[in-house]
PDB file of C-alpha atoms in Angstrom:
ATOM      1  CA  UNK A   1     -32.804  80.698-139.366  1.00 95.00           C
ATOM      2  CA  UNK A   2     -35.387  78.738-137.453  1.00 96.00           C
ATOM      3  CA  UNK A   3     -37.825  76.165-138.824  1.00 97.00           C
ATOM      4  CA  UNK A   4     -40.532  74.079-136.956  1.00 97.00           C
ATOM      5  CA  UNK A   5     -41.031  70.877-138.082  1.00 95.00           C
ATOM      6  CA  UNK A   6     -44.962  70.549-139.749  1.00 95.00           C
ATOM      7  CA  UNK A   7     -44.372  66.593-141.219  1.00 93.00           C
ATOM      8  CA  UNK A   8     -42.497  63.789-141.273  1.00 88.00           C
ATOM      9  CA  UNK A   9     -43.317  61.383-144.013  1.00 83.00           C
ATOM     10  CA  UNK A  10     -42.257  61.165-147.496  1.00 79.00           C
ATOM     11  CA  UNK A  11     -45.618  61.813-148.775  1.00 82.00           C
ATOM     12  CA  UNK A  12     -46.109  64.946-147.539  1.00 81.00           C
ATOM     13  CA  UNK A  13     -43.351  65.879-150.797  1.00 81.00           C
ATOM     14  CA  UNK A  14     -45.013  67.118-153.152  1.00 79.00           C
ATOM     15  CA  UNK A  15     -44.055  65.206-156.429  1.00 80.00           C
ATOM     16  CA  UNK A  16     -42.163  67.865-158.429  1.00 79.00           C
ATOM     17  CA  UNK A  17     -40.225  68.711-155.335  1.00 81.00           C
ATOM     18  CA  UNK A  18     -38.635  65.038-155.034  1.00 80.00           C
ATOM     19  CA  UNK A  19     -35.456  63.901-155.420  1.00 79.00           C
ATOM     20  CA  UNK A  20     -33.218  61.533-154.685  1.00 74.00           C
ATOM     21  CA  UNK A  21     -35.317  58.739-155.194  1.00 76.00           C
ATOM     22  CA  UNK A  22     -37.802  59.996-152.392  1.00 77.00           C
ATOM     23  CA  UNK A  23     -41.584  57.987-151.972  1.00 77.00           C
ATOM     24  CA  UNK A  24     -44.135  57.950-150.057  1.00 80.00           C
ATOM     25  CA  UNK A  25     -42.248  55.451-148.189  1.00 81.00           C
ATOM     26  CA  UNK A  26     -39.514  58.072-147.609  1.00 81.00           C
ATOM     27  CA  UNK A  27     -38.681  58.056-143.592  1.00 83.00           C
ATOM     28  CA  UNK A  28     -38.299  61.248-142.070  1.00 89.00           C
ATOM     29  CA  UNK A  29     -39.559  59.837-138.539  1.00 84.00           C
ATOM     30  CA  UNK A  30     -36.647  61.153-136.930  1.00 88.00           C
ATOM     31  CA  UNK A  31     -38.181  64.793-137.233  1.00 91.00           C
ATOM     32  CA  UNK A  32     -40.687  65.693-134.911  1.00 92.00           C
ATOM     33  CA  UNK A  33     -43.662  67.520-135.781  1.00 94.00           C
ATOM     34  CA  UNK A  34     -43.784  70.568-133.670  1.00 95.00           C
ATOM     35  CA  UNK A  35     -40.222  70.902-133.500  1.00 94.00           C
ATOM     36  CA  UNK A  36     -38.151  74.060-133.997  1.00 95.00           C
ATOM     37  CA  UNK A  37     -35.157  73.390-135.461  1.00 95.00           C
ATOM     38  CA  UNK A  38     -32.140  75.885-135.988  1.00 96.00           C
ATOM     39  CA  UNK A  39     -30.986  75.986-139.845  1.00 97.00           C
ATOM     40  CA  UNK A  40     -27.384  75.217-140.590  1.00 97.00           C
ATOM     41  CA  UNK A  41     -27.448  75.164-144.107  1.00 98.00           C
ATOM     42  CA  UNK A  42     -29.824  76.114-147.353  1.00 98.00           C
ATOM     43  CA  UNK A  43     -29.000  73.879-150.716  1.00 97.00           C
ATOM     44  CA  UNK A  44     -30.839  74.411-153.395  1.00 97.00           C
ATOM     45  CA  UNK A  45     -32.392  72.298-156.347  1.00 93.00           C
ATOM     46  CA  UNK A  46     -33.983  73.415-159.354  1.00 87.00           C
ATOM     47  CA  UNK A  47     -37.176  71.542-157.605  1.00 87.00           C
ATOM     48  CA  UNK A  48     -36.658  72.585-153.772  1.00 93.00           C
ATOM     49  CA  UNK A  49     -34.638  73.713-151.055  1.00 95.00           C
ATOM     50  CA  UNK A  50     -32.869  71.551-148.488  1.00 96.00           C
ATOM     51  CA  UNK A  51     -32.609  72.495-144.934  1.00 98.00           C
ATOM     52  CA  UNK A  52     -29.124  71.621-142.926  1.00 98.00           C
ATOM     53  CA  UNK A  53     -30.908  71.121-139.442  1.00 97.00           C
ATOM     54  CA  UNK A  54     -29.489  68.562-136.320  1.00 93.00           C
ATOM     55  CA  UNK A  55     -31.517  66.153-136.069  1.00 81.00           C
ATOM     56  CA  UNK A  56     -32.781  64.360-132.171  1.00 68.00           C
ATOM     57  CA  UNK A  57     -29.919  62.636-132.287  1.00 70.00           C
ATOM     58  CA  UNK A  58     -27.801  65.154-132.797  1.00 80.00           C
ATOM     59  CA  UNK A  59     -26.624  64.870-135.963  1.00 89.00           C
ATOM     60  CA  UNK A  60     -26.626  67.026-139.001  1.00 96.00           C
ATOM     61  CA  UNK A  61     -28.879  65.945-142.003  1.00 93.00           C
ATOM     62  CA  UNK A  62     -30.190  67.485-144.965  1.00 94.00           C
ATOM     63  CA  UNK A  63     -34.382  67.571-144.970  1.00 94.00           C
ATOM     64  CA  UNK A  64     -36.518  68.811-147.465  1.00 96.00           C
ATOM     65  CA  UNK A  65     -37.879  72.374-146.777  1.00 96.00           C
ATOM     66  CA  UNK A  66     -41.601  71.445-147.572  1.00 94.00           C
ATOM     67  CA  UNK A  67     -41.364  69.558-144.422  1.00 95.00           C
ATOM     68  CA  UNK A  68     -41.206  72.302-142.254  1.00 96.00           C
ATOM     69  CA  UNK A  69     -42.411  75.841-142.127  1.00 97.00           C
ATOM     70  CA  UNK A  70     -40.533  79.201-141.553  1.00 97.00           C
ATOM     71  CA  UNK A  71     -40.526  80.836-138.039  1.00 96.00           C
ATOM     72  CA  UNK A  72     -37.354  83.040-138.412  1.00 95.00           C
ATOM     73  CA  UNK A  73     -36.081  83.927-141.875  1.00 94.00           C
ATOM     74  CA  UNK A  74     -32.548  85.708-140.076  1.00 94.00           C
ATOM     75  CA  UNK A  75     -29.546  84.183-141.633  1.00 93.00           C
ATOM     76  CA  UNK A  76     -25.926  83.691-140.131  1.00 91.00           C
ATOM     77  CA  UNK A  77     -24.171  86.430-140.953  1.00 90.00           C
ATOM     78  CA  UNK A  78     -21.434  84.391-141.127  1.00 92.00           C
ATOM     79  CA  UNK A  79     -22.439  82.728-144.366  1.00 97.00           C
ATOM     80  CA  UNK A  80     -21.277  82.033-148.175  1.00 97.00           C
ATOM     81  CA  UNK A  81     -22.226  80.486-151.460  1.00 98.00           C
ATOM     82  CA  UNK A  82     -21.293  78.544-153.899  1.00 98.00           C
ATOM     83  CA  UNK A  83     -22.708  78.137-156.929  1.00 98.00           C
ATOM     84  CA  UNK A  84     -22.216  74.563-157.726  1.00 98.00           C
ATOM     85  CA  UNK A  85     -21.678  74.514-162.025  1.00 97.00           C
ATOM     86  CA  UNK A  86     -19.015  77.400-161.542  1.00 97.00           C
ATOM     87  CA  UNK A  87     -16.969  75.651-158.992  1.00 97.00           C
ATOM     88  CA  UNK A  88     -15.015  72.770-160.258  1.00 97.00           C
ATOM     89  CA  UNK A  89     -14.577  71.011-156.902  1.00 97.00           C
ATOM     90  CA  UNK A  90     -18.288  70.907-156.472  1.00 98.00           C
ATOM     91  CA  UNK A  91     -19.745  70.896-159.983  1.00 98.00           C
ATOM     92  CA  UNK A  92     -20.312  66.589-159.612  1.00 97.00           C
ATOM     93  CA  UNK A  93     -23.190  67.808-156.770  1.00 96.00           C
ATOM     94  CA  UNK A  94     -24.602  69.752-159.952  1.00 97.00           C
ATOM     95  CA  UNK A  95     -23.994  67.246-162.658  1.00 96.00           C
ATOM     96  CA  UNK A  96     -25.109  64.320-160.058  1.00 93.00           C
ATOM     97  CA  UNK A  97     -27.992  65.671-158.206  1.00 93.00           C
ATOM     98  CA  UNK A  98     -28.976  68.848-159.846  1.00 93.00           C
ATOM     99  CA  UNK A  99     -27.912  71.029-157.039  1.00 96.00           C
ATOM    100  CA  UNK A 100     -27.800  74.165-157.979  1.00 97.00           C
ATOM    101  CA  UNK A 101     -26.574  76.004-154.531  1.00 98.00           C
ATOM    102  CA  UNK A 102     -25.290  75.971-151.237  1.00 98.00           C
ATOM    103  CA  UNK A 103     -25.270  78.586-148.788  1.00 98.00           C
ATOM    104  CA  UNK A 104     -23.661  77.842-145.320  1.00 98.00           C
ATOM    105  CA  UNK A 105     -20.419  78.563-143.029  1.00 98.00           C
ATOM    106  CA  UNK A 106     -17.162  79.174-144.892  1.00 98.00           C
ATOM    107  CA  UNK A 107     -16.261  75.515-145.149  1.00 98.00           C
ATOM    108  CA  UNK A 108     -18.842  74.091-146.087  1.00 98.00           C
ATOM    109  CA  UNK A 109     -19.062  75.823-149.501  1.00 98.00           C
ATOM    110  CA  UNK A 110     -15.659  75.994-150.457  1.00 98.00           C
ATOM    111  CA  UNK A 111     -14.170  72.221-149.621  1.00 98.00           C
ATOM    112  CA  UNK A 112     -15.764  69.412-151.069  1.00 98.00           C
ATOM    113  CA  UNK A 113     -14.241  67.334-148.719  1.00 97.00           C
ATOM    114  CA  UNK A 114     -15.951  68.634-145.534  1.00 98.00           C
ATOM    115  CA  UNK A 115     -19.412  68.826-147.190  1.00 97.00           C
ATOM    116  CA  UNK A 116     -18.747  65.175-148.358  1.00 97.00           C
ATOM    117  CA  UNK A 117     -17.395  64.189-144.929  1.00 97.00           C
ATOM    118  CA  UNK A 118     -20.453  65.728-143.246  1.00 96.00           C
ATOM    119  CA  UNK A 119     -22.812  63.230-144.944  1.00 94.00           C
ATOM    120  CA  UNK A 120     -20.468  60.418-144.471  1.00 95.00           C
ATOM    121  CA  UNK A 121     -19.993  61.262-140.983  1.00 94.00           C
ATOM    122  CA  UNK A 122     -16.079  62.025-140.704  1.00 96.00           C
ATOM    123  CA  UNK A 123     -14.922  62.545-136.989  1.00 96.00           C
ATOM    124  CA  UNK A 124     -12.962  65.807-138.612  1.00 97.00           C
ATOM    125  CA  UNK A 125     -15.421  66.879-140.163  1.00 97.00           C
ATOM    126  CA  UNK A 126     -18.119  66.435-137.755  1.00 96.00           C
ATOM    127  CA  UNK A 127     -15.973  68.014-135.171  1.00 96.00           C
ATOM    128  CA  UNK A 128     -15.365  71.131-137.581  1.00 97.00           C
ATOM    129  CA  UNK A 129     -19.190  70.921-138.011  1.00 97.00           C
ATOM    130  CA  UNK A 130     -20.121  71.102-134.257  1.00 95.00           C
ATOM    131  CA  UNK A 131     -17.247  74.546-133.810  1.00 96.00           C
ATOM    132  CA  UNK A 132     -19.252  75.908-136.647  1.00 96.00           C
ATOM    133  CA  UNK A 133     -22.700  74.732-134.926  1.00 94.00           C
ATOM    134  CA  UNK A 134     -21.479  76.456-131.575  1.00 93.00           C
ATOM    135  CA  UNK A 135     -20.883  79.630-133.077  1.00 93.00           C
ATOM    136  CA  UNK A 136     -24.351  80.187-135.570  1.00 93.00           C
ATOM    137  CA  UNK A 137     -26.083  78.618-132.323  1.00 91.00           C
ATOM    138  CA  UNK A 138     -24.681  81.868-129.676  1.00 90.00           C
ATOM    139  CA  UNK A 139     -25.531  84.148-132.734  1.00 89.00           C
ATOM    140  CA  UNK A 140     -29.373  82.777-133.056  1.00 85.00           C
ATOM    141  CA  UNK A 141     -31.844  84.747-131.013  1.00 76.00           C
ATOM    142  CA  UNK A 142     -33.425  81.094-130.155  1.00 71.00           C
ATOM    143  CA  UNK A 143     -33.165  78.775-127.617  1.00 65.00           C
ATOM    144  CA  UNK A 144     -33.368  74.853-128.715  1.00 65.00           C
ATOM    145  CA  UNK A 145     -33.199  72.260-126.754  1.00 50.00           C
TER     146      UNK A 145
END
């Protein structure tokens, strides 16, 4: 899946799509509009999707979908789900943050602990991230740099 960046700013959210204590003020400077990113991961909200994209810096970071805009819908074929309220291990995302879904590689949707060590930035984790990266990257049709 491919995305291109269309803004940056916490007040281009619409208000019902907000979460996580998101403003105006919310700083999403690291995006750049006009950039196509490649999608690593969809979670979904009862208000919005997120996007798993990597950012400049190379990281991975979960970004609100309203700040970007479609250019390839293709998804990994490579991908699950989990559907957070069944699934014990990740039910707290549902009961915490109202996330409904997640749809990515294998790992990601069925251990807690890499999807919690991705956001805190575990070398593991990261490093299991960036194999899983490398692979949906040679499947995309699209060339980032």
């Amino acid at each position: 899946m491919l995305v291109e960046c269309i803004f940056n700013s916490g007040k281009d959210l619409p208000i019902d799509s907000r979460s996580l204590n998101e403003t105006d003020e919310t700083d999403y400077s690291f995006l750049e509009i006009g950039v196509k990113y490649l999608v690593y991961g969809l979670m979904f909200y009862s208000c919005r999707i997120d996007y798993l994209i990597c950012s400049g810096k190379g990281k991975p970071i979960w970004i609100p979908a309203n700040l970007c805009k479609i250019i390839d819908s293709k998804l990994s074929s490579n991908w699950s789900v989990c559907i957070t309220h069944l699934n014990e291990n990740y039910k707290v995302l549902y009961d915490s943050f109202n996330i409904q879904s997640i749809i990515s590689y294998p790992e990601l949707v069925t251990s807690i602990s890499h999807y919690l060590g991705i956001i805190e930035r575990e070398s593991d984790d990261m490093k299991r991230f960036f194999l899983e990266k490398e692979k949906m990257d040679r499947e995309s049709d699209h060339v980032i740099n």
